[in-house]
Amino acid sequence: MENVSKTANVKRERVMNEFSDWYNEMIELAEIQDKRYPVKGMNVWLPYGLRIMRNIENLIHEEMVRTGHNEVLFPALIPESEFEKEAEHIAGFHGEVLWVTHAGEKPLEVKLILRPTSETAMYPMFNLWIRSHADLPFKIYQIVNVYRYETKHTRPLIRVREISRFFESHTAHDSFEDAERQIREDLEIFDNLAKNLALPYIVSKRPDWDKFPGAFYSLGAEVIMPDGRTLQIGTMHNYKQNFAKAYEITYETEEGTHEYVHQTTFGMSERLLAAVMGIHGDDSGLVLPPTIAPIQIVIVPIPMKDSPYDVNAYAKEIAKDLRTAGIRVYVDDREDIRPGRKFYDWEIKGVPLRIEVGPRDVEGNKAVFARRDTFEKFSVDRDKIVEEARKTLDAIMENLYARAREFLETHIKRVDTIEDAKKVFEDRRGVVELPWCGEESCGVEMEEILDASMLGIPYPEETAKIEGKKCANCGRDAKYVARFARTY
Amino acid sequence: MENVSKTANVKRERVMNEFSDWYNEMIELAEIQDKRYPVKGMNVWLPYGLRIMRNIENLIHEEMVRTGHNEVLFPALIPESEFEKEAEHIAGFHGEVLWVTHAGEKPLEVKLILRPTSETAMYPMFNLWIRSHADLPFKIYQIVNVYRYETKHTRPLIRVREISRFFESHTAHDSFEDAERQIREDLEIFDNLAKNLALPYIVSKRPDWDKFPGAFYSLGAEVIMPDGRTLQIGTMHNYKQNFAKAYEITYETEEGTHEYVHQTTFGMSERLLAAVMGIHGDDSGLVLPPTIAPIQIVIVPIPMKDSPYDVNAYAKEIAKDLRTAGIRVYVDDREDIRPGRKFYDWEIKGVPLRIEVGPRDVEGNKAVFARRDTFEKFSVDRDKIVEEARKTLDAIMENLYARAREFLETHIKRVDTIEDAKKVFEDRRGVVELPWCGEESCGVEMEEILDASMLGIPYPEETAKIEGKKCANCGRDAKYVARFARTY
């Protein structure tokens, strides 16, 4: 009975069917960013959006401290000469870098690029910093702005020319095995973060033709957005010694010999917020996980003329109790704005829990709770408010996660043939898994036929191996399951 | 007696006489920044330096929340067309802006500049955001990286081409009076911050020929560095309606008419950290105010062979008590490093208080406190440690502030003639105050004769007015006291 009412009240029709419009509207209405800045693909972070993003970043900082990464901050400009040291890397980014060529009226002696990512800025310094095996593993990170001059259609937080909240950790190790251990730690960090955002996801090992420029292999973590397209929200790369050789990053072993370090990176960005918006949102607006909501509870006093009860004072008392309990609470006591309008505003902004107090609540020593995720309303005794608030916020987290996991699971379909794969893309969208022989030529052909990208094979690799199936393209024995999706 | 010993132990000979060398050494030895990044005037923030700066920024964020400023984040790139709308502003920055001219191989249709400050990025959006008197006062801020292609000698944190921690608040008001109220609020915010950094300072109203490009008037807050040169660490500008007219930022009054807004800005940067380093540091390294020290107390266990007492366990117990009391504490239990070397390392890094524990301390239930600011050492009973630690950290703040105030006061000298001013610059350096008629020609001439800059007149202006004195340059009646200094 309870479950029925939950599902019944939550509408996601616009979110599913007109996702692009819904998303653009929410960016604006929930005051996440202003898109009217006069450079395409560069947007202004508004206070509310920035507060959510800062909360996400605080979760990242905590994980970094826990795992012994140190925070650094590198310049945003990289000399052309440093940028061009690793051949694959420069080839991968060359078409989309922004060039600083002049200072005042004068041309620069060495042209500078605005970092598209920081390998080529950091690794000349790694060369100076890393000397001995005692310096390893070496683990740093930064959250900065990076630039990629996208030629595709831009979209706030998702595809932009200035990623203004770009997280990147860079590590160096004494062996391939220790670099692999780092990748596992990255996956654990990512998993902790994703749980805190109530975001179920999948991890795929990218095909060689789509790995990060300069990487030995790349992993991508994806969510499925409401329109069925996947959004990459995390990447981990094992570089082996590729950059170490280009930047001469060596260390002295215990035996006194010199070896190149092994390196990894791990990246995330403001796309995490885009994923939260798309995956939890509904036709009434955002639905924020309590973990990152700038306001976890909004209290709306509903005064009534000629009532002897002071609902504003009562609301403030409740707010005080909740604040003391460590909950982020806001009392919306704006005058001249009707409660219905306030409900509407805070629903758009995704505040997880609303508490309404009217004269009857003051009289009865109660308050009405309204959950943003299910629209359920129920009455709570005054002396149970803090306890019930905590419980309800926890229940919201659980419900968001369960709902999102169900969506993810029902949007991944394993089939055997290209025809069936095509039908899935017509029908229900999402991720399609197909048997694959492992050859690039087959993979690329399937991408073309399906008008989709190969995300790669499920990770860890063991889970991707299959037997007794035929490659959906060439008909030879299949080695792996490969994932395909329309991507952002 | 106590005061004598304090002064006697603190050596500031190198800080005073070889400030430039000392400063560069400390940037490196205390691990604030790495200057070896391959672009002149752009440096890499190292973890320890960044942690101090983040603590300074947290104090700024707190003040911004207290005073109702909202945090935003603007793109770092500004289209040439927007940048050139305010004539004085563009003239003031034109020579030193960095130009982004190409994306990949292709020239951009509209060239972009890397922001040297954000007026020209923000005000096209103010034009969209501000509609009515109800939107005013409008108060926002951001902490971002900005670029000024300095042609002078660069110096970490002080004169750089990428200011990576640039604070700027921007406000809009319905009247000149309300903008003036904002300037007073800015001064109050600055004063709170400066007290938390134990930095005494002076505020001067800049002469017209040195005000911010586009401003109606500019205030500068300065400290005097150990070599007697002043360092500007805060600026407040009243723009009147100069930018509002250029960017058409109007609001509807209660009467329904449309008026241009009045605007102000307030700026600070990583120079705050440079001031902390220079003003509190001594020949043994940094001395950090406890308010911003990443480690407020370092505990160094001093084990002795064959002793039955476990000094490491004892140190960790003390650390736990201190941490529970909200103090940032670190136990340096590194093996194979002698205590003397540890003392030396943490003295360079400016940790305010060191606690040493040896077997005799464990036996006697005591610990030895060593103050970084005075080098005083004294024994404290185990059960008084938390209380004494708090008291000592407070005492360190007070002592740092008192010491710095004395230095400031003894380095400002008021004289009547150019000759006496010259002598001051030879003798003792610092700020010289001279009677001035108020004419630009005289002011500029005095700058040349003294080989110093006019900081301006003391602020508030009433405190700058003098009577019965003659202008030190032209001999006519002086109207103001004007401040001159060699500046960073």
PDB file of C-alpha atoms in Angstrom, chain A residues 76-184:
ATOM      1  CA  ALA A  76      46.419  26.893 -15.407  1.00  0.00           C
ATOM      2  CA  LEU A  77      48.903  27.640 -18.182  1.00  0.00           C
ATOM      3  CA  ILE A  78      51.296  25.111 -19.690  1.00  0.00           C
ATOM      4  CA  PRO A  79      54.173  25.985 -22.032  1.00  0.00           C
ATOM      5  CA  GLU A  80      53.805  24.515 -25.528  1.00  0.00           C
ATOM      6  CA  SER A  81      57.182  22.809 -25.101  1.00  0.00           C
ATOM      7  CA  GLU A  82      56.078  20.824 -22.013  1.00  0.00           C
ATOM      8  CA  PHE A  83      52.698  20.008 -23.500  1.00  0.00           C
ATOM      9  CA  GLU A  84      54.188  18.328 -26.515  1.00  0.00           C
ATOM     10  CA  LYS A  85      56.425  15.806 -24.791  1.00  0.00           C
ATOM     11  CA  GLU A  86      54.071  12.824 -24.831  1.00  0.00           C
ATOM     12  CA  ALA A  87      53.126  12.134 -28.446  1.00  0.00           C
ATOM     13  CA  GLU A  88      49.782  10.362 -27.986  1.00  0.00           C
ATOM     14  CA  HIS A  89      48.658  12.855 -25.394  1.00  0.00           C
ATOM     15  CA  ILE A  90      49.296  15.910 -27.523  1.00  0.00           C
ATOM     16  CA  ALA A  91      47.661  14.222 -30.530  1.00  0.00           C
ATOM     17  CA  GLY A  92      44.588  13.472 -28.419  1.00  0.00           C
ATOM     18  CA  PHE A  93      44.110  17.044 -27.248  1.00  0.00           C
ATOM     19  CA  HIS A  94      45.658  19.125 -29.984  1.00  0.00           C
ATOM     20  CA  GLY A  95      42.481  20.003 -31.807  1.00  0.00           C
ATOM     21  CA  GLU A  96      40.698  21.370 -28.789  1.00  0.00           C
ATOM     22  CA  VAL A  97      43.240  23.317 -26.749  1.00  0.00           C
ATOM     23  CA  LEU A  98      42.956  27.054 -26.227  1.00  0.00           C
ATOM     24  CA  TRP A  99      46.147  28.965 -26.992  1.00  0.00           C
ATOM     25  CA  VAL A 100      47.411  32.028 -25.164  1.00  0.00           C
ATOM     26  CA  THR A 101      49.565  33.772 -27.720  1.00  0.00           C
ATOM     27  CA  HIS A 102      49.880  37.412 -26.618  1.00  0.00           C
ATOM     28  CA  ALA A 103      50.490  39.486 -23.481  1.00  0.00           C
ATOM     29  CA  GLY A 104      49.219  43.001 -24.027  1.00  0.00           C
ATOM     30  CA  GLU A 105      50.191  43.820 -27.601  1.00  0.00           C
ATOM     31  CA  LYS A 106      53.201  41.540 -27.639  1.00  0.00           C
ATOM     32  CA  PRO A 107      53.405  37.949 -28.871  1.00  0.00           C
ATOM     33  CA  LEU A 108      54.711  35.513 -26.239  1.00  0.00           C
ATOM     34  CA  GLU A 109      58.092  33.908 -26.816  1.00  0.00           C
ATOM     35  CA  VAL A 110      56.743  30.507 -25.776  1.00  0.00           C
ATOM     36  CA  LYS A 111      53.050  30.041 -26.445  1.00  0.00           C
ATOM     37  CA  LEU A 112      50.968  28.773 -23.541  1.00  0.00           C
ATOM     38  CA  ILE A 113      47.976  26.469 -23.494  1.00  0.00           C
ATOM     39  CA  LEU A 114      45.099  26.562 -21.054  1.00  0.00           C
ATOM     40  CA  ARG A 115      45.266  23.152 -19.372  1.00  0.00           C
ATOM     41  CA  PRO A 116      42.835  20.591 -20.801  1.00  0.00           C
ATOM     42  CA  THR A 117      44.102  18.278 -17.998  1.00  0.00           C
ATOM     43  CA  SER A 118      47.310  18.565 -15.996  1.00  0.00           C
ATOM     44  CA  GLU A 119      49.668  15.712 -16.879  1.00  0.00           C
ATOM     45  CA  THR A 120      51.961  17.958 -18.886  1.00  0.00           C
ATOM     46  CA  ALA A 121      51.938  20.654 -16.166  1.00  0.00           C
ATOM     47  CA  MET A 122      52.559  18.263 -13.293  1.00  0.00           C
ATOM     48  CA  TYR A 123      55.036  15.779 -14.640  1.00  0.00           C
ATOM     49  CA  PRO A 124      57.981  18.142 -15.152  1.00  0.00           C
ATOM     50  CA  MET A 125      57.605  18.784 -11.389  1.00  0.00           C
ATOM     51  CA  PHE A 126      57.283  15.057 -10.601  1.00  0.00           C
ATOM     52  CA  ASN A 127      60.648  14.792 -12.298  1.00  0.00           C
ATOM     53  CA  LEU A 128      62.040  17.161  -9.625  1.00  0.00           C
ATOM     54  CA  TRP A 129      60.084  15.859  -6.650  1.00  0.00           C
ATOM     55  CA  ILE A 130      60.448  12.101  -6.943  1.00  0.00           C
ATOM     56  CA  ARG A 131      63.914  10.813  -6.122  1.00  0.00           C
ATOM     57  CA  SER A 132      63.783   7.560  -4.213  1.00  0.00           C
ATOM     58  CA  HIS A 133      61.571   4.560  -3.509  1.00  0.00           C
ATOM     59  CA  ALA A 134      60.880   6.228  -0.148  1.00  0.00           C
ATOM     60  CA  ASP A 135      58.921   8.940  -2.002  1.00  0.00           C
ATOM     61  CA  LEU A 136      56.548   6.324  -3.428  1.00  0.00           C
ATOM     62  CA  PRO A 137      53.630   5.953  -3.655  1.00  0.00           C
ATOM     63  CA  PHE A 138      53.296   9.654  -4.404  1.00  0.00           C
ATOM     64  CA  LYS A 139      49.657  10.808  -4.330  1.00  0.00           C
ATOM     65  CA  ILE A 140      48.355  14.308  -5.062  1.00  0.00           C
ATOM     66  CA  TYR A 141      45.144  15.912  -6.290  1.00  0.00           C
ATOM     67  CA  GLN A 142      43.621  19.256  -7.178  1.00  0.00           C
ATOM     68  CA  ILE A 143      40.204  20.694  -8.057  1.00  0.00           C
ATOM     69  CA  VAL A 144      40.627  23.294 -10.790  1.00  0.00           C
ATOM     70  CA  ASN A 145      39.244  24.747 -13.992  1.00  0.00           C
ATOM     71  CA  VAL A 146      40.241  23.101 -17.303  1.00  0.00           C
ATOM     72  CA  TYR A 147      39.498  23.940 -20.912  1.00  0.00           C
ATOM     73  CA  ARG A 148      38.416  21.869 -23.881  1.00  0.00           C
ATOM     74  CA  TYR A 149      37.191  23.677 -26.921  1.00  0.00           C
ATOM     75  CA  GLU A 150      34.292  21.327 -27.656  1.00  0.00           C
ATOM     76  CA  THR A 151      32.895  21.526 -31.141  1.00  0.00           C
ATOM     77  CA  LYS A 152      29.825  19.455 -30.235  1.00  0.00           C
ATOM     78  CA  HIS A 153      26.643  20.938 -28.818  1.00  0.00           C
ATOM     79  CA  THR A 154      27.425  22.275 -25.346  1.00  0.00           C
ATOM     80  CA  ARG A 155      25.296  21.629 -22.262  1.00  0.00           C
ATOM     81  CA  PRO A 156      25.759  23.038 -18.726  1.00  0.00           C
ATOM     82  CA  LEU A 157      27.832  20.799 -16.404  1.00  0.00           C
ATOM     83  CA  ILE A 158      27.881  18.027 -19.034  1.00  0.00           C
ATOM     84  CA  ARG A 159      29.704  19.306 -22.103  1.00  0.00           C
ATOM     85  CA  VAL A 160      31.378  22.653 -21.606  1.00  0.00           C
ATOM     86  CA  ARG A 161      34.406  24.546 -22.793  1.00  0.00           C
ATOM     87  CA  GLU A 162      35.418  25.513 -19.269  1.00  0.00           C
ATOM     88  CA  ILE A 163      35.037  22.699 -16.761  1.00  0.00           C
ATOM     89  CA  SER A 164      35.264  24.881 -13.696  1.00  0.00           C
ATOM     90  CA  ARG A 165      35.148  22.082 -11.107  1.00  0.00           C
ATOM     91  CA  PHE A 166      37.571  19.468 -12.425  1.00  0.00           C
ATOM     92  CA  PHE A 167      38.957  16.956  -9.941  1.00  0.00           C
ATOM     93  CA  GLU A 168      42.148  15.114 -10.864  1.00  0.00           C
ATOM     94  CA  SER A 169      44.374  12.938  -8.728  1.00  0.00           C
ATOM     95  CA  HIS A 170      47.796  11.889  -9.982  1.00  0.00           C
ATOM     96  CA  THR A 171      49.906   9.166  -8.443  1.00  0.00           C
ATOM     97  CA  ALA A 172      53.315   7.561  -8.972  1.00  0.00           C
ATOM     98  CA  HIS A 173      54.329   4.052  -7.924  1.00  0.00           C
ATOM     99  CA  ASP A 174      57.289   1.705  -7.806  1.00  0.00           C
ATOM    100  CA  SER A 175      55.566  -1.069  -9.758  1.00  0.00           C
ATOM    101  CA  PHE A 176      52.706  -1.938 -12.057  1.00  0.00           C
ATOM    102  CA  GLU A 177      51.175  -3.907  -9.173  1.00  0.00           C
ATOM    103  CA  ASP A 178      51.169  -0.915  -6.872  1.00  0.00           C
ATOM    104  CA  ALA A 179      49.594   1.190  -9.611  1.00  0.00           C
ATOM    105  CA  GLU A 180      46.904  -1.501  -9.899  1.00  0.00           C
ATOM    106  CA  ARG A 181      46.345  -1.273  -6.138  1.00  0.00           C
ATOM    107  CA  GLN A 182      45.871   2.475  -6.631  1.00  0.00           C
ATOM    108  CA  ILE A 183      43.216   1.873  -9.286  1.00  0.00           C
ATOM    109  CA  ARG A 184      41.385  -0.343  -6.807  1.00  0.00           C
TER     110      ARG A 184
END
